[in-house]
Coordinates of C-alpha atoms in Angstrom, one line a residue:
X1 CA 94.4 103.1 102.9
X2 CA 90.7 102.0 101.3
X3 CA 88.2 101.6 104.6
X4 CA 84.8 101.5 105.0
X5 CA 82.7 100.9 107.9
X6 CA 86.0 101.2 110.2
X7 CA 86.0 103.4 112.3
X8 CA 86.5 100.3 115.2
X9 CA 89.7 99.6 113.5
X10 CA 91.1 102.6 111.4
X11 CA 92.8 104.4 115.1
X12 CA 95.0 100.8 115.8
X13 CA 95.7 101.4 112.0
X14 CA 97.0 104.7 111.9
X15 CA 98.5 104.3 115.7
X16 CA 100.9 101.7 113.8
X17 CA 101.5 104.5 111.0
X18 CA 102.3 107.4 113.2
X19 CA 104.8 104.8 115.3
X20 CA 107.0 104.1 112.3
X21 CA 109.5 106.7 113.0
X22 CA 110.6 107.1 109.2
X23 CA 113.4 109.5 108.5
X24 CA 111.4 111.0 105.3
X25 CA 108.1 112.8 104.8
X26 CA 105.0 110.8 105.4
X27 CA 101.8 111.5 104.1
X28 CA 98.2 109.1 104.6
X29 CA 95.7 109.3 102.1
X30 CA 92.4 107.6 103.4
X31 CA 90.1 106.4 100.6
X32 CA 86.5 106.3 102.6
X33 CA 84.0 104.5 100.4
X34 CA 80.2 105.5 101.9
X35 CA 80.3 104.2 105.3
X36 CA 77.4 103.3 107.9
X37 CA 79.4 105.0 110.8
X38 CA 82.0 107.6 111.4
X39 CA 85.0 106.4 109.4
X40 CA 85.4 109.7 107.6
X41 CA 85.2 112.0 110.2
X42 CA 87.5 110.1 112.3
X43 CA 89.8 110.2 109.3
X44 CA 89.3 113.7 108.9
X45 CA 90.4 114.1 112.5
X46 CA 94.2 112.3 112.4
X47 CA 95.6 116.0 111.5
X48 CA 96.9 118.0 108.4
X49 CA 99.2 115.5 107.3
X50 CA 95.8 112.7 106.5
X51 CA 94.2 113.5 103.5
X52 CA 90.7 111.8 103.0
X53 CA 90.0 110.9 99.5
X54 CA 86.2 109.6 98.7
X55 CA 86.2 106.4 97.1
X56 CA 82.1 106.8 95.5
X57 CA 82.5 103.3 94.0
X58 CA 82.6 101.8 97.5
X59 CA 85.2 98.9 96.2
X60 CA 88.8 98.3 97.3
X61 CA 90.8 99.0 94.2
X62 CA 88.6 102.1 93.2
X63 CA 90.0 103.4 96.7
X64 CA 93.3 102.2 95.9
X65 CA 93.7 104.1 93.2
X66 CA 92.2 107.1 94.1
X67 CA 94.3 107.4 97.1
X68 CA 97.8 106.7 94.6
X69 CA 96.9 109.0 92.9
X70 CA 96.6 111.7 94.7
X71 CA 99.7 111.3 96.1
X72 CA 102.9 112.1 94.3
X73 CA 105.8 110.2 97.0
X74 CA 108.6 107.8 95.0
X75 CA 107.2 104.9 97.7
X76 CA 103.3 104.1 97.8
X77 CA 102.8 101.5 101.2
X78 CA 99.3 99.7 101.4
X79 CA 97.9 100.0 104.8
X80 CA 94.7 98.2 105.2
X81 CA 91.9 99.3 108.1
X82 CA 91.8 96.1 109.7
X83 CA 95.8 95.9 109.6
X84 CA 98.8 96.8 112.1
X85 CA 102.2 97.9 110.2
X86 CA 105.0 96.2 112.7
X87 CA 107.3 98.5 114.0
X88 CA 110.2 99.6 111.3
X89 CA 108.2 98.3 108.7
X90 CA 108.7 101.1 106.4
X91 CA 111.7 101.9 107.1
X92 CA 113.3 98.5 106.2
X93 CA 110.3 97.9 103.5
X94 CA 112.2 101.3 101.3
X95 CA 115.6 99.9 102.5
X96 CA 114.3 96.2 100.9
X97 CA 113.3 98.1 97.9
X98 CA 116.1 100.0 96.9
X99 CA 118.4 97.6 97.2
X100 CA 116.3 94.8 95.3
X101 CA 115.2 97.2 92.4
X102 CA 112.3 95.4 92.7
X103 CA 108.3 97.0 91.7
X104 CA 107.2 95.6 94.9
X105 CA 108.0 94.5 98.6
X106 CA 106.5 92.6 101.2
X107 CA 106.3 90.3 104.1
X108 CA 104.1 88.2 106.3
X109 CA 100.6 88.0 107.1
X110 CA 100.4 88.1 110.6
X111 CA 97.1 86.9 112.6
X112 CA 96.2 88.7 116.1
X113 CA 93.1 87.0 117.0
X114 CA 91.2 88.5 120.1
X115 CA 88.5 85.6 120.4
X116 CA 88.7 82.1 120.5
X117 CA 86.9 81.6 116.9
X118 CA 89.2 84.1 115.6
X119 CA 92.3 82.1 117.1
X120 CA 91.1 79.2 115.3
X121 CA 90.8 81.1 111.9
X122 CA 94.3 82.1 112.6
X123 CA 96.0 78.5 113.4
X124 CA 93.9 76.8 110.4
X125 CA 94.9 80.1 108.0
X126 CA 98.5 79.5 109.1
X127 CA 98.6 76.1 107.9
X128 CA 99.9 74.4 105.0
X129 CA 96.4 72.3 105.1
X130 CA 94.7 75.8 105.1
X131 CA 96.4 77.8 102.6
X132 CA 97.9 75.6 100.3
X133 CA 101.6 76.9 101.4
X134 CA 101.0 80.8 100.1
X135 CA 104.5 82.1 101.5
X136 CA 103.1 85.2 102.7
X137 CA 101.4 83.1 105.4
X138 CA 103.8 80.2 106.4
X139 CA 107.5 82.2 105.7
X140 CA 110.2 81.3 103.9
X141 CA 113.5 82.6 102.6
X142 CA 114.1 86.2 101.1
X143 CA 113.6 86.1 97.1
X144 CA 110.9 86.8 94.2
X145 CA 107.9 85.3 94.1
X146 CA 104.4 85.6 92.8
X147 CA 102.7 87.6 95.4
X148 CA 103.1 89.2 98.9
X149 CA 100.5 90.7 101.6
X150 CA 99.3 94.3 100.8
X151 CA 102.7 96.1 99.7
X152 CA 105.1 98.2 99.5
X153 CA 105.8 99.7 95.9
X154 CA 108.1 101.8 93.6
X155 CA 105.8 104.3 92.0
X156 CA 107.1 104.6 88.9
X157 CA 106.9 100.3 88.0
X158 CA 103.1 100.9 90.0
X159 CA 102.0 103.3 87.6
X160 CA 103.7 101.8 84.6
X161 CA 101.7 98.5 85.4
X162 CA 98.1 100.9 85.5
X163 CA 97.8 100.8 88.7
X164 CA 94.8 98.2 90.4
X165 CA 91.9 97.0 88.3
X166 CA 89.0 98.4 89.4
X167 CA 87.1 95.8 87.6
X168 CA 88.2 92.9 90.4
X169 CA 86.5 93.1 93.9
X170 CA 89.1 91.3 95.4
X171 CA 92.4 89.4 94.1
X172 CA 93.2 92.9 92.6
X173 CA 96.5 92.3 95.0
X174 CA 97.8 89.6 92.8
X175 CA 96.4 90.4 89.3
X176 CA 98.3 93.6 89.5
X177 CA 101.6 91.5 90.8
X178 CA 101.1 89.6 88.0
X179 CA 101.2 93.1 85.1
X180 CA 104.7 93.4 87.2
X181 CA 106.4 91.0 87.0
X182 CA 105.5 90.4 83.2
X183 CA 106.8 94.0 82.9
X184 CA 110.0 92.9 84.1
X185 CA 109.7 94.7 88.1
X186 CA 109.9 91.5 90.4
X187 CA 107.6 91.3 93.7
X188 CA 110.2 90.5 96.4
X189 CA 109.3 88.8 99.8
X190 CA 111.3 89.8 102.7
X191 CA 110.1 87.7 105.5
X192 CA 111.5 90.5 108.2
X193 CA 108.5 92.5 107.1
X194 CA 105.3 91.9 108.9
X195 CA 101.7 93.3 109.2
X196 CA 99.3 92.2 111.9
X197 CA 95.9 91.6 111.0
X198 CA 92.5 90.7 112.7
X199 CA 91.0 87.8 111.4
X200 CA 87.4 87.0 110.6
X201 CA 85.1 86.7 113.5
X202 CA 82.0 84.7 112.2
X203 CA 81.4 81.7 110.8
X204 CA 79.1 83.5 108.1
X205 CA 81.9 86.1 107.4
X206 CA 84.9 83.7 106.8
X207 CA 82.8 81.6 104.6
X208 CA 81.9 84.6 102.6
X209 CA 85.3 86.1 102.5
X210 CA 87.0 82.4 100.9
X211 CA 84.3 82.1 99.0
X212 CA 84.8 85.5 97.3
X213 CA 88.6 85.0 96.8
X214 CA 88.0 81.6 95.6
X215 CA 85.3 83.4 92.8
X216 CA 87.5 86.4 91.9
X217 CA 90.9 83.9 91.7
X218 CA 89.0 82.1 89.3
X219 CA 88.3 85.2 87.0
X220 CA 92.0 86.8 87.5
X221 CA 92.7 83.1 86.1
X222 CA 91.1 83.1 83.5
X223 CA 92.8 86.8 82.4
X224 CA 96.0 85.3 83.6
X225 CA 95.8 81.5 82.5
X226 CA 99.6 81.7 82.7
X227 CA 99.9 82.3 86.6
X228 CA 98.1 79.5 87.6
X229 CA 99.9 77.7 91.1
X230 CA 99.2 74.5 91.5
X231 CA 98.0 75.6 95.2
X232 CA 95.4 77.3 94.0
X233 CA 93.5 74.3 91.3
X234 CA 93.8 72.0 94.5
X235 CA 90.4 73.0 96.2
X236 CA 88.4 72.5 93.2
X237 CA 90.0 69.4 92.2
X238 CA 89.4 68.6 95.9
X239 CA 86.2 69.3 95.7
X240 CA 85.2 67.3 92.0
X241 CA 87.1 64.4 93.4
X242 CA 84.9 64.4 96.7
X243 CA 81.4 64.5 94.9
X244 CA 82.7 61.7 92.7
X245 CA 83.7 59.3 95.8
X246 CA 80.2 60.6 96.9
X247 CA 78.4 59.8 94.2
X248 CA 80.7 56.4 93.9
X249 CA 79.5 55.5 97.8
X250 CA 76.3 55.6 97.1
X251 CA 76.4 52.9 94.6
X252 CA 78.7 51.3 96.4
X253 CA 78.4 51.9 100.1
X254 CA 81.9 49.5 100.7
X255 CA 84.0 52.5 98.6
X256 CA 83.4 54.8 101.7
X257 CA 86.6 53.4 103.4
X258 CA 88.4 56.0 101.0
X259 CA 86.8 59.1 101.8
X260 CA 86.7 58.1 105.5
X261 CA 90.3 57.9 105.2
X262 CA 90.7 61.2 103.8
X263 CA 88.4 62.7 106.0
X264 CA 90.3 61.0 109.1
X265 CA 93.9 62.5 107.7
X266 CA 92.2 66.2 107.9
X267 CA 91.0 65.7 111.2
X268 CA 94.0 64.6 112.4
X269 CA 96.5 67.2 110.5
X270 CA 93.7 70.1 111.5
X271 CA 93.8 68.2 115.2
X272 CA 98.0 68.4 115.5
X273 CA 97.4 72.2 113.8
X274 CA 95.5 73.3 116.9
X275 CA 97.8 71.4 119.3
X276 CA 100.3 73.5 118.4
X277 CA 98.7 76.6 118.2
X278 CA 96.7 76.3 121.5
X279 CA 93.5 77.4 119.7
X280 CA 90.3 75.0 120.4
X281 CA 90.7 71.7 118.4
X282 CA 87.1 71.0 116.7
X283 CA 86.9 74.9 115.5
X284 CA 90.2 74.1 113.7
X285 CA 89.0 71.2 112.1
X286 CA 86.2 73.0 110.5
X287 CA 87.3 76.2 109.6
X288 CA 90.4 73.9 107.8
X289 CA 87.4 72.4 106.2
X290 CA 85.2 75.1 105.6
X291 CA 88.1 77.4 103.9
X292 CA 89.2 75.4 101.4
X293 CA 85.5 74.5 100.6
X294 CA 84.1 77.8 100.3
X295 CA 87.4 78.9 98.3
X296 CA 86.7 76.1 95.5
X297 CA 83.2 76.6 95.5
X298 CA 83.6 80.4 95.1
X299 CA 85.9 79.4 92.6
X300 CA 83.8 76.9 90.2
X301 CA 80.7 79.2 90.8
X302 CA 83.2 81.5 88.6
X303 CA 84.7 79.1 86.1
X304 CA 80.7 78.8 85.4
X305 CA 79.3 82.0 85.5
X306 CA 82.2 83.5 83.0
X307 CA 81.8 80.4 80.4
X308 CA 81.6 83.4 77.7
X309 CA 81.8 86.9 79.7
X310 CA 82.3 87.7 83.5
X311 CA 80.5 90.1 85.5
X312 CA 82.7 92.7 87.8
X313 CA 80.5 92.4 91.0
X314 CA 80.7 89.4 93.2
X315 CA 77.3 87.3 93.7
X316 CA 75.3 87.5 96.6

């Protein structure tokens, strides 16, 4: 488990941990980058069978890492701070394993939004609108596929693969998915598995977050061309085809019937999203506006910077 600055979150955490009632040993190794409040010490104080690791380098896969390795179990299970493990899940997560031979297991991304903001984060990030249909978030059928939420692993393919690359900020999830698979260890989705998450609270902080994973996608891309979805060119293509019918208005104000359209089918889609989830209707429509956005934007900000070279911190 990598945290920092969680010490709001890392007790629900470990609460879900503790409740899994797993016939075998269980051991928590919490990577605590340098925090602003008392995440380590409240680490420190879940008992003898928490180890607290320090992650120096402050980022998620340096904590990763760090926290593998000093463990030595057959299974390594992600746990994330601002995550809830449902209840079983590691017990049906080795059983899923095992009986897959696969390098990896995992299930759904499960939103628990406490706020009305954070409800409408969760029913426009539940969407096919708002995620491009990544199956981790909508369901689907047990099977391979590219990627799955946070993890459950067979040490031995993880370690194989080298482990996270410390080098990536975020996407390191899916890069290392990708090492894998191309190793021949597939990443298996079992869609009883579920982890319950808090989604962003701010307006600032979801922007940020997309536009991050939109930036680092775009350099795990270009180290991957090969993996490309088609999910994940559709923002930026999005986004070129919208400054085009921009610039295209302008010249010719009678073109805007077509990005009115377009604009009209996302309200409504976004509108019929929030109908079903109960979550407030115009807070929908933007986020379902804003993700996408921020994701393609983080995304050719990327594709730009790393014409020749990429850096290994995110911009600010």
């Amino acid at each position: 488990m990598p945290v920092r600055n969680e010490a709001d979150h890392l007790a629900r955490a470990m609460t879900s941990i503790r409740a899994q009632n797993y016939p075998g040993r269980v051991r928590v190794f919490v990577a605590v980058a340098p925090s602003a409040d008392d995440t380590a010490r409240i680490a420190a104080e879940f008992g003898d069978d928490v180890t607290v690791v320090p992650n120096p380098a402050g980022v998620t896969p340096a904590g990763l890492n760090a926290a593998i390795r000093a463990g030595a179990s057959p299974v390594v299970v992600r746990v994330d701070g601002h995550s809830r493990l449902s209840e079983g899940y590691i017990r049906r997560a080795v059983a899923t394993l095992r009986r897959t031979d696969a390098g990896n297991v995992g299930g759904m991304q499960v939103p628990e939004p406490e706020t009305r903001f954070e409800a409408a984060v969760a029913a426009a990030t539940t969407s096919w609108l708002g995620t491009g249909g990544a199956t981790y978030r909508l369901g689907g059928e047990e099977g391979p596929t590219d990627t799955v939420y946070l993890g459950v692993f067979d040490r031995t393919a993880l370690q194989a693969a080298g482990l996270f690359d410390e080098r990536l900020i975020r996407n390191q999830d899916y890069e290392l998915n990708i090492r894998l698979r191309a190793s021949g260890h597939e990443v298996w989705f079992d869609p009883e598995l579920a982890v319950g998450y808090r989604p962003r609270g701010t307006w600032r902080s979801l922007a940020r977050q997309y536009y991050e994973y939109g930036y680092w996608k775009s350099v795990v891309l270009r180290m991957h061309p090969q993996s490309v979805r088609v999910r994940q060119i559709v923002p930026p293509v999005g986004l070129g085809v919208a400054a085009v019918l921009a610039a295209a208005v302008i010249r010719r104000p009678r073109w805007a019937i077509a990005p009115a359209a377009g604009l009209c089918a996302l309200i409504g889609a976004a509108a019929k999203t929030a109908r079903a989830s109960a979550a407030p209707t115009f807070s929908v429509v933007l986020v379902t506006a804003l993700v996408p956005t921020a994701w393609a934007l983080g995304s050719v900000h990327a594709a730009l910077t790393h014409a020749t070279a990429w850096r290994t911190q995110p911009p600010r």
